[in-house]
Tab-separated table of C-alpha atoms and ligand atoms in Angstrom:
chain	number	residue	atom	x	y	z
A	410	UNK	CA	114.301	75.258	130.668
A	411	UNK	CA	117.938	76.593	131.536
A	412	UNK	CA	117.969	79.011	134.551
A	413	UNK	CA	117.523	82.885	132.723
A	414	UNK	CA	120.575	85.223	132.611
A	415	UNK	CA	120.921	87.633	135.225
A	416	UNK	CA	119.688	90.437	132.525
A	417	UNK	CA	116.896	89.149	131.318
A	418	UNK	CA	113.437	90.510	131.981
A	419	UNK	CA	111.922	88.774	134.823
A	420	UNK	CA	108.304	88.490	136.987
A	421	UNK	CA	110.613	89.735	139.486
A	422	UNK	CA	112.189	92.876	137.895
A	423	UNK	CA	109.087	93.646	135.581
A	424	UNK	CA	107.824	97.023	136.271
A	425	UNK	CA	104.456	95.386	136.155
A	426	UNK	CA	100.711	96.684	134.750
A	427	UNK	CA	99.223	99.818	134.873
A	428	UNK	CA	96.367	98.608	136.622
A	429	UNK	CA	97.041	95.545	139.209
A	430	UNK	CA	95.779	92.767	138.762
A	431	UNK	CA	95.935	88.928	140.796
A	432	UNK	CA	98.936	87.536	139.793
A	433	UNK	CA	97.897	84.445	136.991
A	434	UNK	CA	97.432	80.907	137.686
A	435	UNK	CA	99.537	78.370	136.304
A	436	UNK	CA	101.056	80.634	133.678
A	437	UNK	CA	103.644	83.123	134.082
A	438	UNK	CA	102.293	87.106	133.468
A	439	UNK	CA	104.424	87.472	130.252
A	440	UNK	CA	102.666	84.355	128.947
A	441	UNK	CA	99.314	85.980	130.033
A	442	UNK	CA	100.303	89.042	128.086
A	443	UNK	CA	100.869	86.620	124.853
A	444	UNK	CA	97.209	85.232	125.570
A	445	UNK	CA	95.628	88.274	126.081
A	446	UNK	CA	97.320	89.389	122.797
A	447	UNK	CA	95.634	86.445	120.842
A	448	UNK	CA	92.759	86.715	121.823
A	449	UNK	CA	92.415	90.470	121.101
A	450	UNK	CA	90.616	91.280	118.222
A	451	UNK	CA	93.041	93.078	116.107
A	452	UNK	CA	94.825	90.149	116.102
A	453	UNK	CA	92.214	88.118	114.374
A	454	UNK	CA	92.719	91.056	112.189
A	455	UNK	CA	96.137	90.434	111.048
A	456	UNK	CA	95.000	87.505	109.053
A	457	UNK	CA	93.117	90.080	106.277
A	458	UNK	CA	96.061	92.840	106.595
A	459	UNK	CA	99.301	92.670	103.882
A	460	UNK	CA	102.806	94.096	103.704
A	461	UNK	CA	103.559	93.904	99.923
A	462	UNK	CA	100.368	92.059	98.551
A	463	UNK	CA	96.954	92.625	99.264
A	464	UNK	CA	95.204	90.028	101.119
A	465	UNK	CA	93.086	88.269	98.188
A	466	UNK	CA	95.660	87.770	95.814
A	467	UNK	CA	96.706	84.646	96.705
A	468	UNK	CA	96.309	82.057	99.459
A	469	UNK	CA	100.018	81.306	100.069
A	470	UNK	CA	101.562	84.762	100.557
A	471	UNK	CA	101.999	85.929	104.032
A	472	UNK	CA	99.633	88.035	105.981
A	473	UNK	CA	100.472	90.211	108.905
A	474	UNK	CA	99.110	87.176	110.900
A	475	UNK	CA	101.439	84.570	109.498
A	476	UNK	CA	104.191	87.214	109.524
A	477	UNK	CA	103.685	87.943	113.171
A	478	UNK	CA	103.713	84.242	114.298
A	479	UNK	CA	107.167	83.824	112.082
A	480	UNK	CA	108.565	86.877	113.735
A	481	UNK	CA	107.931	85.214	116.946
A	482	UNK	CA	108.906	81.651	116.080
A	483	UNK	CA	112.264	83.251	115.389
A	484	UNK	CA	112.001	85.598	118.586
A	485	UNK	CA	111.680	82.644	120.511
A	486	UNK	CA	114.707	80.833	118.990
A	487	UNK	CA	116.880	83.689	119.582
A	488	UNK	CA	115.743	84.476	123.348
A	489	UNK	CA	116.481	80.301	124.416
A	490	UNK	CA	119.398	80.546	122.865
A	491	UNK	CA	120.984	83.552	124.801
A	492	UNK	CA	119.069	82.261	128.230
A	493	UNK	CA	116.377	85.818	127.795
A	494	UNK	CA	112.554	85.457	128.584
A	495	UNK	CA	111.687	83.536	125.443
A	496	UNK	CA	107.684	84.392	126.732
A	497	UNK	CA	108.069	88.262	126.520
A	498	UNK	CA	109.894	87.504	123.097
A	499	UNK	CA	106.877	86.290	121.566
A	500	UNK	CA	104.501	88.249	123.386
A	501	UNK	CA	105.897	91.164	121.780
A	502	UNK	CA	106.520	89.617	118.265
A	503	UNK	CA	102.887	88.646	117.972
A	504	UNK	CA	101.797	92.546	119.351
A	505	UNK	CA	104.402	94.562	116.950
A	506	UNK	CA	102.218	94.880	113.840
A	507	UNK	CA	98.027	94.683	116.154
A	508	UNK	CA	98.604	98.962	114.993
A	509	UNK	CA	99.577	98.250	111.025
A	510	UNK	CA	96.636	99.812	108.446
A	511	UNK	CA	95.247	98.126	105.961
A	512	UNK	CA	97.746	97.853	102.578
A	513	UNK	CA	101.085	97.721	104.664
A	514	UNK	CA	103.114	100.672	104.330
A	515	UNK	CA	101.266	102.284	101.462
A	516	UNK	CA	98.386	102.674	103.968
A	517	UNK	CA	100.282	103.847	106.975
A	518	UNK	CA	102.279	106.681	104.307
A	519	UNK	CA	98.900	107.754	103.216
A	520	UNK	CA	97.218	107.710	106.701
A	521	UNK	CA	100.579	109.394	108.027
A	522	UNK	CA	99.458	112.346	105.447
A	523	UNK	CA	95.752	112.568	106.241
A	524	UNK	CA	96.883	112.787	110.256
A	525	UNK	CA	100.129	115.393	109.319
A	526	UNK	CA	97.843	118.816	111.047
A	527	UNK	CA	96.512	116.310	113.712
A	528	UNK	CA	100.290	114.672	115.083
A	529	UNK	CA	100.629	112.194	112.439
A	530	UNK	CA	100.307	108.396	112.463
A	531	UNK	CA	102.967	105.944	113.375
A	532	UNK	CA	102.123	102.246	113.526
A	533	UNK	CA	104.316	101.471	116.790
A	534	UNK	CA	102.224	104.048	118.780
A	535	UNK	CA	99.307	102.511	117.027
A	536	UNK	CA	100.083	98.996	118.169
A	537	UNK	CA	100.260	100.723	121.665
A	538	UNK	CA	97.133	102.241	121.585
A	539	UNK	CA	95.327	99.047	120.532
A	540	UNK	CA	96.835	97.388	123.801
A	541	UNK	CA	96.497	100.403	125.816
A	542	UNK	CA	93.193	101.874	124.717
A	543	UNK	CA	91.177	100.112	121.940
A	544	UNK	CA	90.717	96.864	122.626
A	545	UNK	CA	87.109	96.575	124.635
A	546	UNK	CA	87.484	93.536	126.020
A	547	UNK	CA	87.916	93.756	129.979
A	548	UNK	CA	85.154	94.705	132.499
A	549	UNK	CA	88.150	96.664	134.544
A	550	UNK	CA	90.453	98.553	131.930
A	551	UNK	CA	90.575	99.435	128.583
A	552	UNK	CA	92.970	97.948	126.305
A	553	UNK	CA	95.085	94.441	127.631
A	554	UNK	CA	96.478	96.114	130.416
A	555	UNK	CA	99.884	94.232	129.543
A	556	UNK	CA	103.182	94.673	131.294
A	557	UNK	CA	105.406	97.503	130.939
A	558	UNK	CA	108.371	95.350	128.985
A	559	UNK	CA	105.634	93.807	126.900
A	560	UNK	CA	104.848	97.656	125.953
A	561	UNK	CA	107.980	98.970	126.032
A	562	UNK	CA	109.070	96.265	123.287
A	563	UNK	CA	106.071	97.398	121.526
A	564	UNK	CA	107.187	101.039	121.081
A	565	UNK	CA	110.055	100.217	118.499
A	566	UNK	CA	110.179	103.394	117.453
A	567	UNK	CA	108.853	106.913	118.614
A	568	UNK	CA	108.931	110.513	117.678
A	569	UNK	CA	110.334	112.716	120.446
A	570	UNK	CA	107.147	114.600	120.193
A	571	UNK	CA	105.299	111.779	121.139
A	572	UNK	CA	107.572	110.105	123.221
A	573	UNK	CA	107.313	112.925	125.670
A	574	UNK	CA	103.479	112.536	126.012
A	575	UNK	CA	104.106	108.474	127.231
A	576	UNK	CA	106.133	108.988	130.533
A	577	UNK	CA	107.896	106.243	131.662
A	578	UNK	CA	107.360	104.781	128.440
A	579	UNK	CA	108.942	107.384	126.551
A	580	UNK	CA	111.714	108.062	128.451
A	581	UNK	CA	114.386	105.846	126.510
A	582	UNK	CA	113.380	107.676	123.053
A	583	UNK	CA	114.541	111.004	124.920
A	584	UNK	CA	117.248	110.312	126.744
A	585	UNK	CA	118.950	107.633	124.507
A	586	UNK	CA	118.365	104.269	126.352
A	587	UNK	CA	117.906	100.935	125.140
A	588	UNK	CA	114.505	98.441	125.686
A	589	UNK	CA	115.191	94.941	127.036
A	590	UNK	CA	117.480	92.334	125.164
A	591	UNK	CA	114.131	90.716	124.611
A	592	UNK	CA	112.667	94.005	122.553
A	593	UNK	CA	115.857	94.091	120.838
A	594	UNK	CA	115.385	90.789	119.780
A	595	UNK	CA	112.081	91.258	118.308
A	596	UNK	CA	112.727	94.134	116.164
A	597	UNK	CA	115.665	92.322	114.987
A	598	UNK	CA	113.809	89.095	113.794
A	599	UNK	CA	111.186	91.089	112.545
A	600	UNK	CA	113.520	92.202	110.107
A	601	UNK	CA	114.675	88.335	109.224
A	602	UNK	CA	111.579	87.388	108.990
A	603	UNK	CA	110.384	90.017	105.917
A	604	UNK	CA	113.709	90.168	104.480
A	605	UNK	CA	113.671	86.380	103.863
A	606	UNK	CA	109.684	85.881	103.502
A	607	UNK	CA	109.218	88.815	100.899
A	608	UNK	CA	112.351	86.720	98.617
A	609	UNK	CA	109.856	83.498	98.821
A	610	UNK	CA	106.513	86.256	98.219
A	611	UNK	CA	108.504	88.153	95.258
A	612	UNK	CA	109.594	84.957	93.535
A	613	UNK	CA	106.365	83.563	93.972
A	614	UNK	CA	104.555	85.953	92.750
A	615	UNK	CA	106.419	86.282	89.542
A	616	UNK	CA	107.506	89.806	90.369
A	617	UNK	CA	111.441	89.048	90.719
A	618	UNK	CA	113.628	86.514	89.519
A	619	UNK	CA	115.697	83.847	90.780
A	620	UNK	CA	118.649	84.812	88.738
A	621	UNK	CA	118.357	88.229	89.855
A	622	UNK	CA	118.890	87.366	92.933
A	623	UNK	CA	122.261	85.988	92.174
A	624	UNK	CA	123.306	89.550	92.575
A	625	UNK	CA	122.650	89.670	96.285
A	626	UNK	CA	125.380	87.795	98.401
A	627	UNK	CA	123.539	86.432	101.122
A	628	UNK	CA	121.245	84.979	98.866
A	629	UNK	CA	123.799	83.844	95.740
A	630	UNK	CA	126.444	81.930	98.739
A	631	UNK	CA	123.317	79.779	99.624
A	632	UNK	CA	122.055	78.812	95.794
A	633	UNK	CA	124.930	77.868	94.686
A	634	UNK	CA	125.701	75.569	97.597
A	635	UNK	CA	121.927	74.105	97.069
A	636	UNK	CA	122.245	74.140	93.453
A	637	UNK	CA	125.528	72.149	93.365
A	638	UNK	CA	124.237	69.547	95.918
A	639	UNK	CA	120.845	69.034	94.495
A	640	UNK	CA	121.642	69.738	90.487
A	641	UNK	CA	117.822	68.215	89.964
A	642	UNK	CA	115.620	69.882	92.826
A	643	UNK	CA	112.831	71.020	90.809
A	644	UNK	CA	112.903	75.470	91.686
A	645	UNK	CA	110.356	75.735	94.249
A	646	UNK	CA	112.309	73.361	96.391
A	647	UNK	CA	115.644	75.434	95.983
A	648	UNK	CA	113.438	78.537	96.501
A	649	UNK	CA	112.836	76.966	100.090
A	650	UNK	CA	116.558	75.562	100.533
A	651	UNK	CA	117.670	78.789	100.125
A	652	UNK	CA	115.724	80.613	102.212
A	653	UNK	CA	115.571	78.218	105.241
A	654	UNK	CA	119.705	78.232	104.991
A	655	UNK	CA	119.153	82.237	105.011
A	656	UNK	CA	117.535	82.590	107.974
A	657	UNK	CA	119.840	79.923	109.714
A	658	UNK	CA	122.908	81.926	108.646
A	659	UNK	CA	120.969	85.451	110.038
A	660	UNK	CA	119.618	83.530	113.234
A	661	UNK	CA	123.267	81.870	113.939
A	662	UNK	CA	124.769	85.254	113.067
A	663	UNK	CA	122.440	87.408	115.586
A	664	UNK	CA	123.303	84.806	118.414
A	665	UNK	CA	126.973	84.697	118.303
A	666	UNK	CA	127.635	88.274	117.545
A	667	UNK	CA	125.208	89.383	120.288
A	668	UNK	CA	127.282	86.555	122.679
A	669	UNK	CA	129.953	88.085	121.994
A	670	UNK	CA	128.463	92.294	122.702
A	671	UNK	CA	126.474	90.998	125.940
A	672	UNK	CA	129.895	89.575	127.476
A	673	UNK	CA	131.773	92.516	126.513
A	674	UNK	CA	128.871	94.644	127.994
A	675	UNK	CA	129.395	93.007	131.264
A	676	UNK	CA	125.809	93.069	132.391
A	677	UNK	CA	124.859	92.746	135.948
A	678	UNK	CA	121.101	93.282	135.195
A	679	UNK	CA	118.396	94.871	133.475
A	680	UNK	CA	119.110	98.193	134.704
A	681	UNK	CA	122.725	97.540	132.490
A	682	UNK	CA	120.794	96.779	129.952
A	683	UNK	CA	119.126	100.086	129.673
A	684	UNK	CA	121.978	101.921	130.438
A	685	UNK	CA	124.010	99.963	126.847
A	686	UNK	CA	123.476	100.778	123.670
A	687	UNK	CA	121.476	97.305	121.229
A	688	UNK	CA	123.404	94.664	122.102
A	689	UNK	CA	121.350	92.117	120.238
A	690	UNK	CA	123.334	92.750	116.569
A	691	UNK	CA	124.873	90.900	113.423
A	692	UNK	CA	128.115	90.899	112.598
A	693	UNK	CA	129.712	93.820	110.297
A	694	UNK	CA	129.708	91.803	107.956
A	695	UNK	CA	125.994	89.855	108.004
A	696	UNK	CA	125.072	93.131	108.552
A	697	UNK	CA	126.140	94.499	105.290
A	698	UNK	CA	125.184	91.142	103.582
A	699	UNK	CA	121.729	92.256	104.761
A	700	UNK	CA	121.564	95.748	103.794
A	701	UNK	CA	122.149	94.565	100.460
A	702	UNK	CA	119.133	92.317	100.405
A	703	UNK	CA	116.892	95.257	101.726
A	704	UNK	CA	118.150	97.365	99.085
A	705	UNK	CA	117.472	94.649	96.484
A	706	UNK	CA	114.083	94.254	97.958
A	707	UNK	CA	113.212	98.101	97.814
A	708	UNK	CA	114.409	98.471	94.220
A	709	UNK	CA	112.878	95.004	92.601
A	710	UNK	CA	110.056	94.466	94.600
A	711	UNK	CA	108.387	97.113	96.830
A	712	UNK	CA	108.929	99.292	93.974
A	713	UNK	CA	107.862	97.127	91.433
A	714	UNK	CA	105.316	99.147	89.026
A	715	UNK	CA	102.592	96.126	89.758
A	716	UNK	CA	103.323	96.720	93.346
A	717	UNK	CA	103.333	100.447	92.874
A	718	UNK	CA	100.069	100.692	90.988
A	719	UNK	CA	98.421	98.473	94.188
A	720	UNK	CA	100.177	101.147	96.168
A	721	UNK	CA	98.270	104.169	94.479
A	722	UNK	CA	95.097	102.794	94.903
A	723	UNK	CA	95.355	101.965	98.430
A	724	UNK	CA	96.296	105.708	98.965
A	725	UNK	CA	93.664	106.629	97.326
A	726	UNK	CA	91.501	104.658	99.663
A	727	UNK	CA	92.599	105.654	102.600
A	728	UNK	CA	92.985	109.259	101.676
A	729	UNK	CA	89.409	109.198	100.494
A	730	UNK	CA	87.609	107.508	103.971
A	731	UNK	CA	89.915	109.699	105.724
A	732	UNK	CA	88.753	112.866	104.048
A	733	UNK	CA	84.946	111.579	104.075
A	734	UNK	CA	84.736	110.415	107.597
A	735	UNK	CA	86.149	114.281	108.646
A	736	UNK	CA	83.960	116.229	106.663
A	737	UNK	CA	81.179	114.152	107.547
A	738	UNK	CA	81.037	112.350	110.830
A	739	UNK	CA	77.736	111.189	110.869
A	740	UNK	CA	78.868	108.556	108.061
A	741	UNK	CA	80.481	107.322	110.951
A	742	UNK	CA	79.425	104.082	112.514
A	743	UNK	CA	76.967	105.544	115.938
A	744	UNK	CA	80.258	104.285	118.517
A	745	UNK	CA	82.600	106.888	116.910
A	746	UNK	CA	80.042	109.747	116.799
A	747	UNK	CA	80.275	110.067	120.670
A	748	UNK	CA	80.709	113.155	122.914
A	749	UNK	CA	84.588	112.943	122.908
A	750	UNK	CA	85.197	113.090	119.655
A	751	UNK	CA	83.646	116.992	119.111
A	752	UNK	CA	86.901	118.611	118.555
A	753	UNK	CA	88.417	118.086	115.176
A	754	UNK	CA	91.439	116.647	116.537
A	755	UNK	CA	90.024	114.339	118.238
A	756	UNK	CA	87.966	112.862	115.665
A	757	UNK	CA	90.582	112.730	113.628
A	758	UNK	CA	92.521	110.549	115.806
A	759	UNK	CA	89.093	108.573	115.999
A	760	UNK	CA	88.943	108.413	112.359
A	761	UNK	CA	92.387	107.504	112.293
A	762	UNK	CA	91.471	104.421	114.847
A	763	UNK	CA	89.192	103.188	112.788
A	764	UNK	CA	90.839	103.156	109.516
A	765	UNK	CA	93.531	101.674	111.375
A	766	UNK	CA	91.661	99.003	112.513
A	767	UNK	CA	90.329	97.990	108.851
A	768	UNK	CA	91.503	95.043	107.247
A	769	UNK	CA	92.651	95.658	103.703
A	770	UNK	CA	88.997	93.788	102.148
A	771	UNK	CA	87.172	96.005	104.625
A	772	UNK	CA	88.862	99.091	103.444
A	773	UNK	CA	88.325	97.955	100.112
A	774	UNK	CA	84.426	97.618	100.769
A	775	UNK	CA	84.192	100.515	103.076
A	776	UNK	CA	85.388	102.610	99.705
A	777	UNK	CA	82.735	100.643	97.413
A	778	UNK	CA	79.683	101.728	99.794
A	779	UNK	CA	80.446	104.909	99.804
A	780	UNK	CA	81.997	105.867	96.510
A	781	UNK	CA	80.368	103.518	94.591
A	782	UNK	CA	77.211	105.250	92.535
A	783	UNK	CA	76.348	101.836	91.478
A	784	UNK	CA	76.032	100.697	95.575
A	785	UNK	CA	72.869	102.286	95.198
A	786	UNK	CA	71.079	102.112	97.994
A	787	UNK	CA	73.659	101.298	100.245
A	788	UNK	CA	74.496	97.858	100.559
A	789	UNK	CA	76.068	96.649	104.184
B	438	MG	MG1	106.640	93.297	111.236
């Protein structure tokens, strides 16, 4: 492996755990932070949750579990390529989405209402609290106990309300700093990752249209230039063309443009990086070619009335737990019924946690035992 860049996030200039521990054997501690990650159980999680569809409707869309690995496949790519910690890369891909509710962003909207008198819910803070606080796994901490950079790339986003209740972790969301290159890098292949997984999921699905997309540049450039070179590739096979020449054109794009803002940057170390605004970018004019996908993508697909009608009901469900579990708390399994959750805010937030932590099927089931007249008695 080529020697890391001066500014990249190192074992050396890590601001380390919470809680210290011996340093790992034969592995470095951002690659124990990746392990500890998968074997956590909201991980295992992922594999039930969805972004657009809903887990059972078919076995060849993405989960959040296939999602997060692609996010960090990509991650990983990116961080080689610029000499960055390619380790803390994908330890933070595969972490970003541990805090997502069931039914993507339908779920978190709804469960964002339900929480609005109790501080809300974002899914970057939840993702932080599942590493920080809710996974049970460890005789000596709550939570992973991961590094700081790990968590730090975590946090994508943060309201300053919150951010001032995280200390050191907060800091950057008040006073306008920037996470590692290796963060930025995450959040940034997140986004080529979905962008260019929800085009295979839509046409798949049936919900948009090839031709449709002819519309959208980045996509159009790259069917024509399969379509002319293979005039016989039966569609599912252009489908994939397409899209693998998409992300190669994004990835490519990210890496020279961000070349180009780290050299300008002249970074000495981390601390520089902090102190710069993202350096990790597209180009002006990738970046507009991808803005235009998004907005295709919101208009033809997320807002698709099939989609939209999925959408409803998963409100519904969460809305109706949430509103059942606080009027009620002894419907509650026994573990959330403890003494620290007698103030209403705080069961909230422990109500929150556990709808959180639901997979979309167990939401769905959840619902059925205790709406259902015809669960009668309750089934388990
Ligand atoms: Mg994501």
């Amino acid at each position: 492996m080529a020697e890391l860049a001066p500014y990249a996030v190192t074992e050396a200039n890590s601001r380390g755990r919470k809680i210290s521990e011996t340093a790992p054997k034969g592995r470095s501690e951002f690659q124990r932070d990746r392990d500890r990650i998968i074997h956590s159980g909201a991980f295992r999680r992922l594999e039930y949750k969805t972004q657009v569809f809903v887990n059972h409707e078919g076995d060849l869309f993405r989960t959040r579990l296939t999602h997060s690995i692609e996010v960090a496949q990509i991650a990983r790519s990116i961080a080689r390529r610029l000499r960055l910690n390619e380790d803390l890369a994908e330890a933070i891909s595969l972490a970003h989405d541990l805090g997502h509710t069931p039914f993507g962003h339908a779920g978190q909207d709804a469960l964002n209402v339900c929480m609005k008198a109790y501080g809300g819910f974002e899914h970057n803070l939840q993702s932080l609290r599942v590493v920080d606080m809710l996974e049970e796994r460890y005789a000596d901490f709550d939570g992973l106990n991961l590094c700081f950079e790990t968590r730090e790339g975590i946090l994508k986003h943060c309201s300053a309300d919150n951010a001032a209740l995280l200390g050191e972790l907060g800091e950057r969301f008040l006073h306008d700093r920037s996470p590692s290159l290796e963060a930025q890098i995450s959040n940034l292949a997140d986004e080529i990752a979905y962008n260019n997984h929800d085009v295979d999921d839509g046409l798949r699905s049936g919900l948009i249209a090839l031709e449709q997309l002819t519309a959208v540049p980045l996509v159009a450039t790259h069917l024509h230039t399969v379509r002319r070179a293979y005039p016989n590739l039966p569609e599912r096979r252009v489908v994939h063309e397409t899209v693998r020449r998409m992300i190669d054109t994004l990835v490519s794009d990210l890496i020279q443009q961000s070349e180009r803002n780290i050299c300008a940057g002249n970074l000495a170390g981390i601390e520089d990086v902090r102190n710069a605004p993202a350096l990790i970018a597209f180009s002006a004019e990738i970046n507009e070619q991808q803005r235009a996908l998004k907005k295709f993508l919101r208009t033809n697909l997320y807002r698709h009335y099939l989609v939209m009608r999925m959408s409803t009901k998963a409100q519904r469900i969460i809305g109706d737990l949430f509103g059942v579990f606080m009027a009620d708390s002894r419907l509650l399994p026994p573990q959330l019924q403890s003494a620290n959750v007698q103030t209403e805010p705080d069961r909230a937030r422990a109500v929150a946690d556990y709808i959180a932590g639901m997979t979309d099927r167990y939401a769905i089931r959840e619902h059925r035992r205790i709406f259902a007249v015809e669960e009668m008695p309750v089934s388990f």
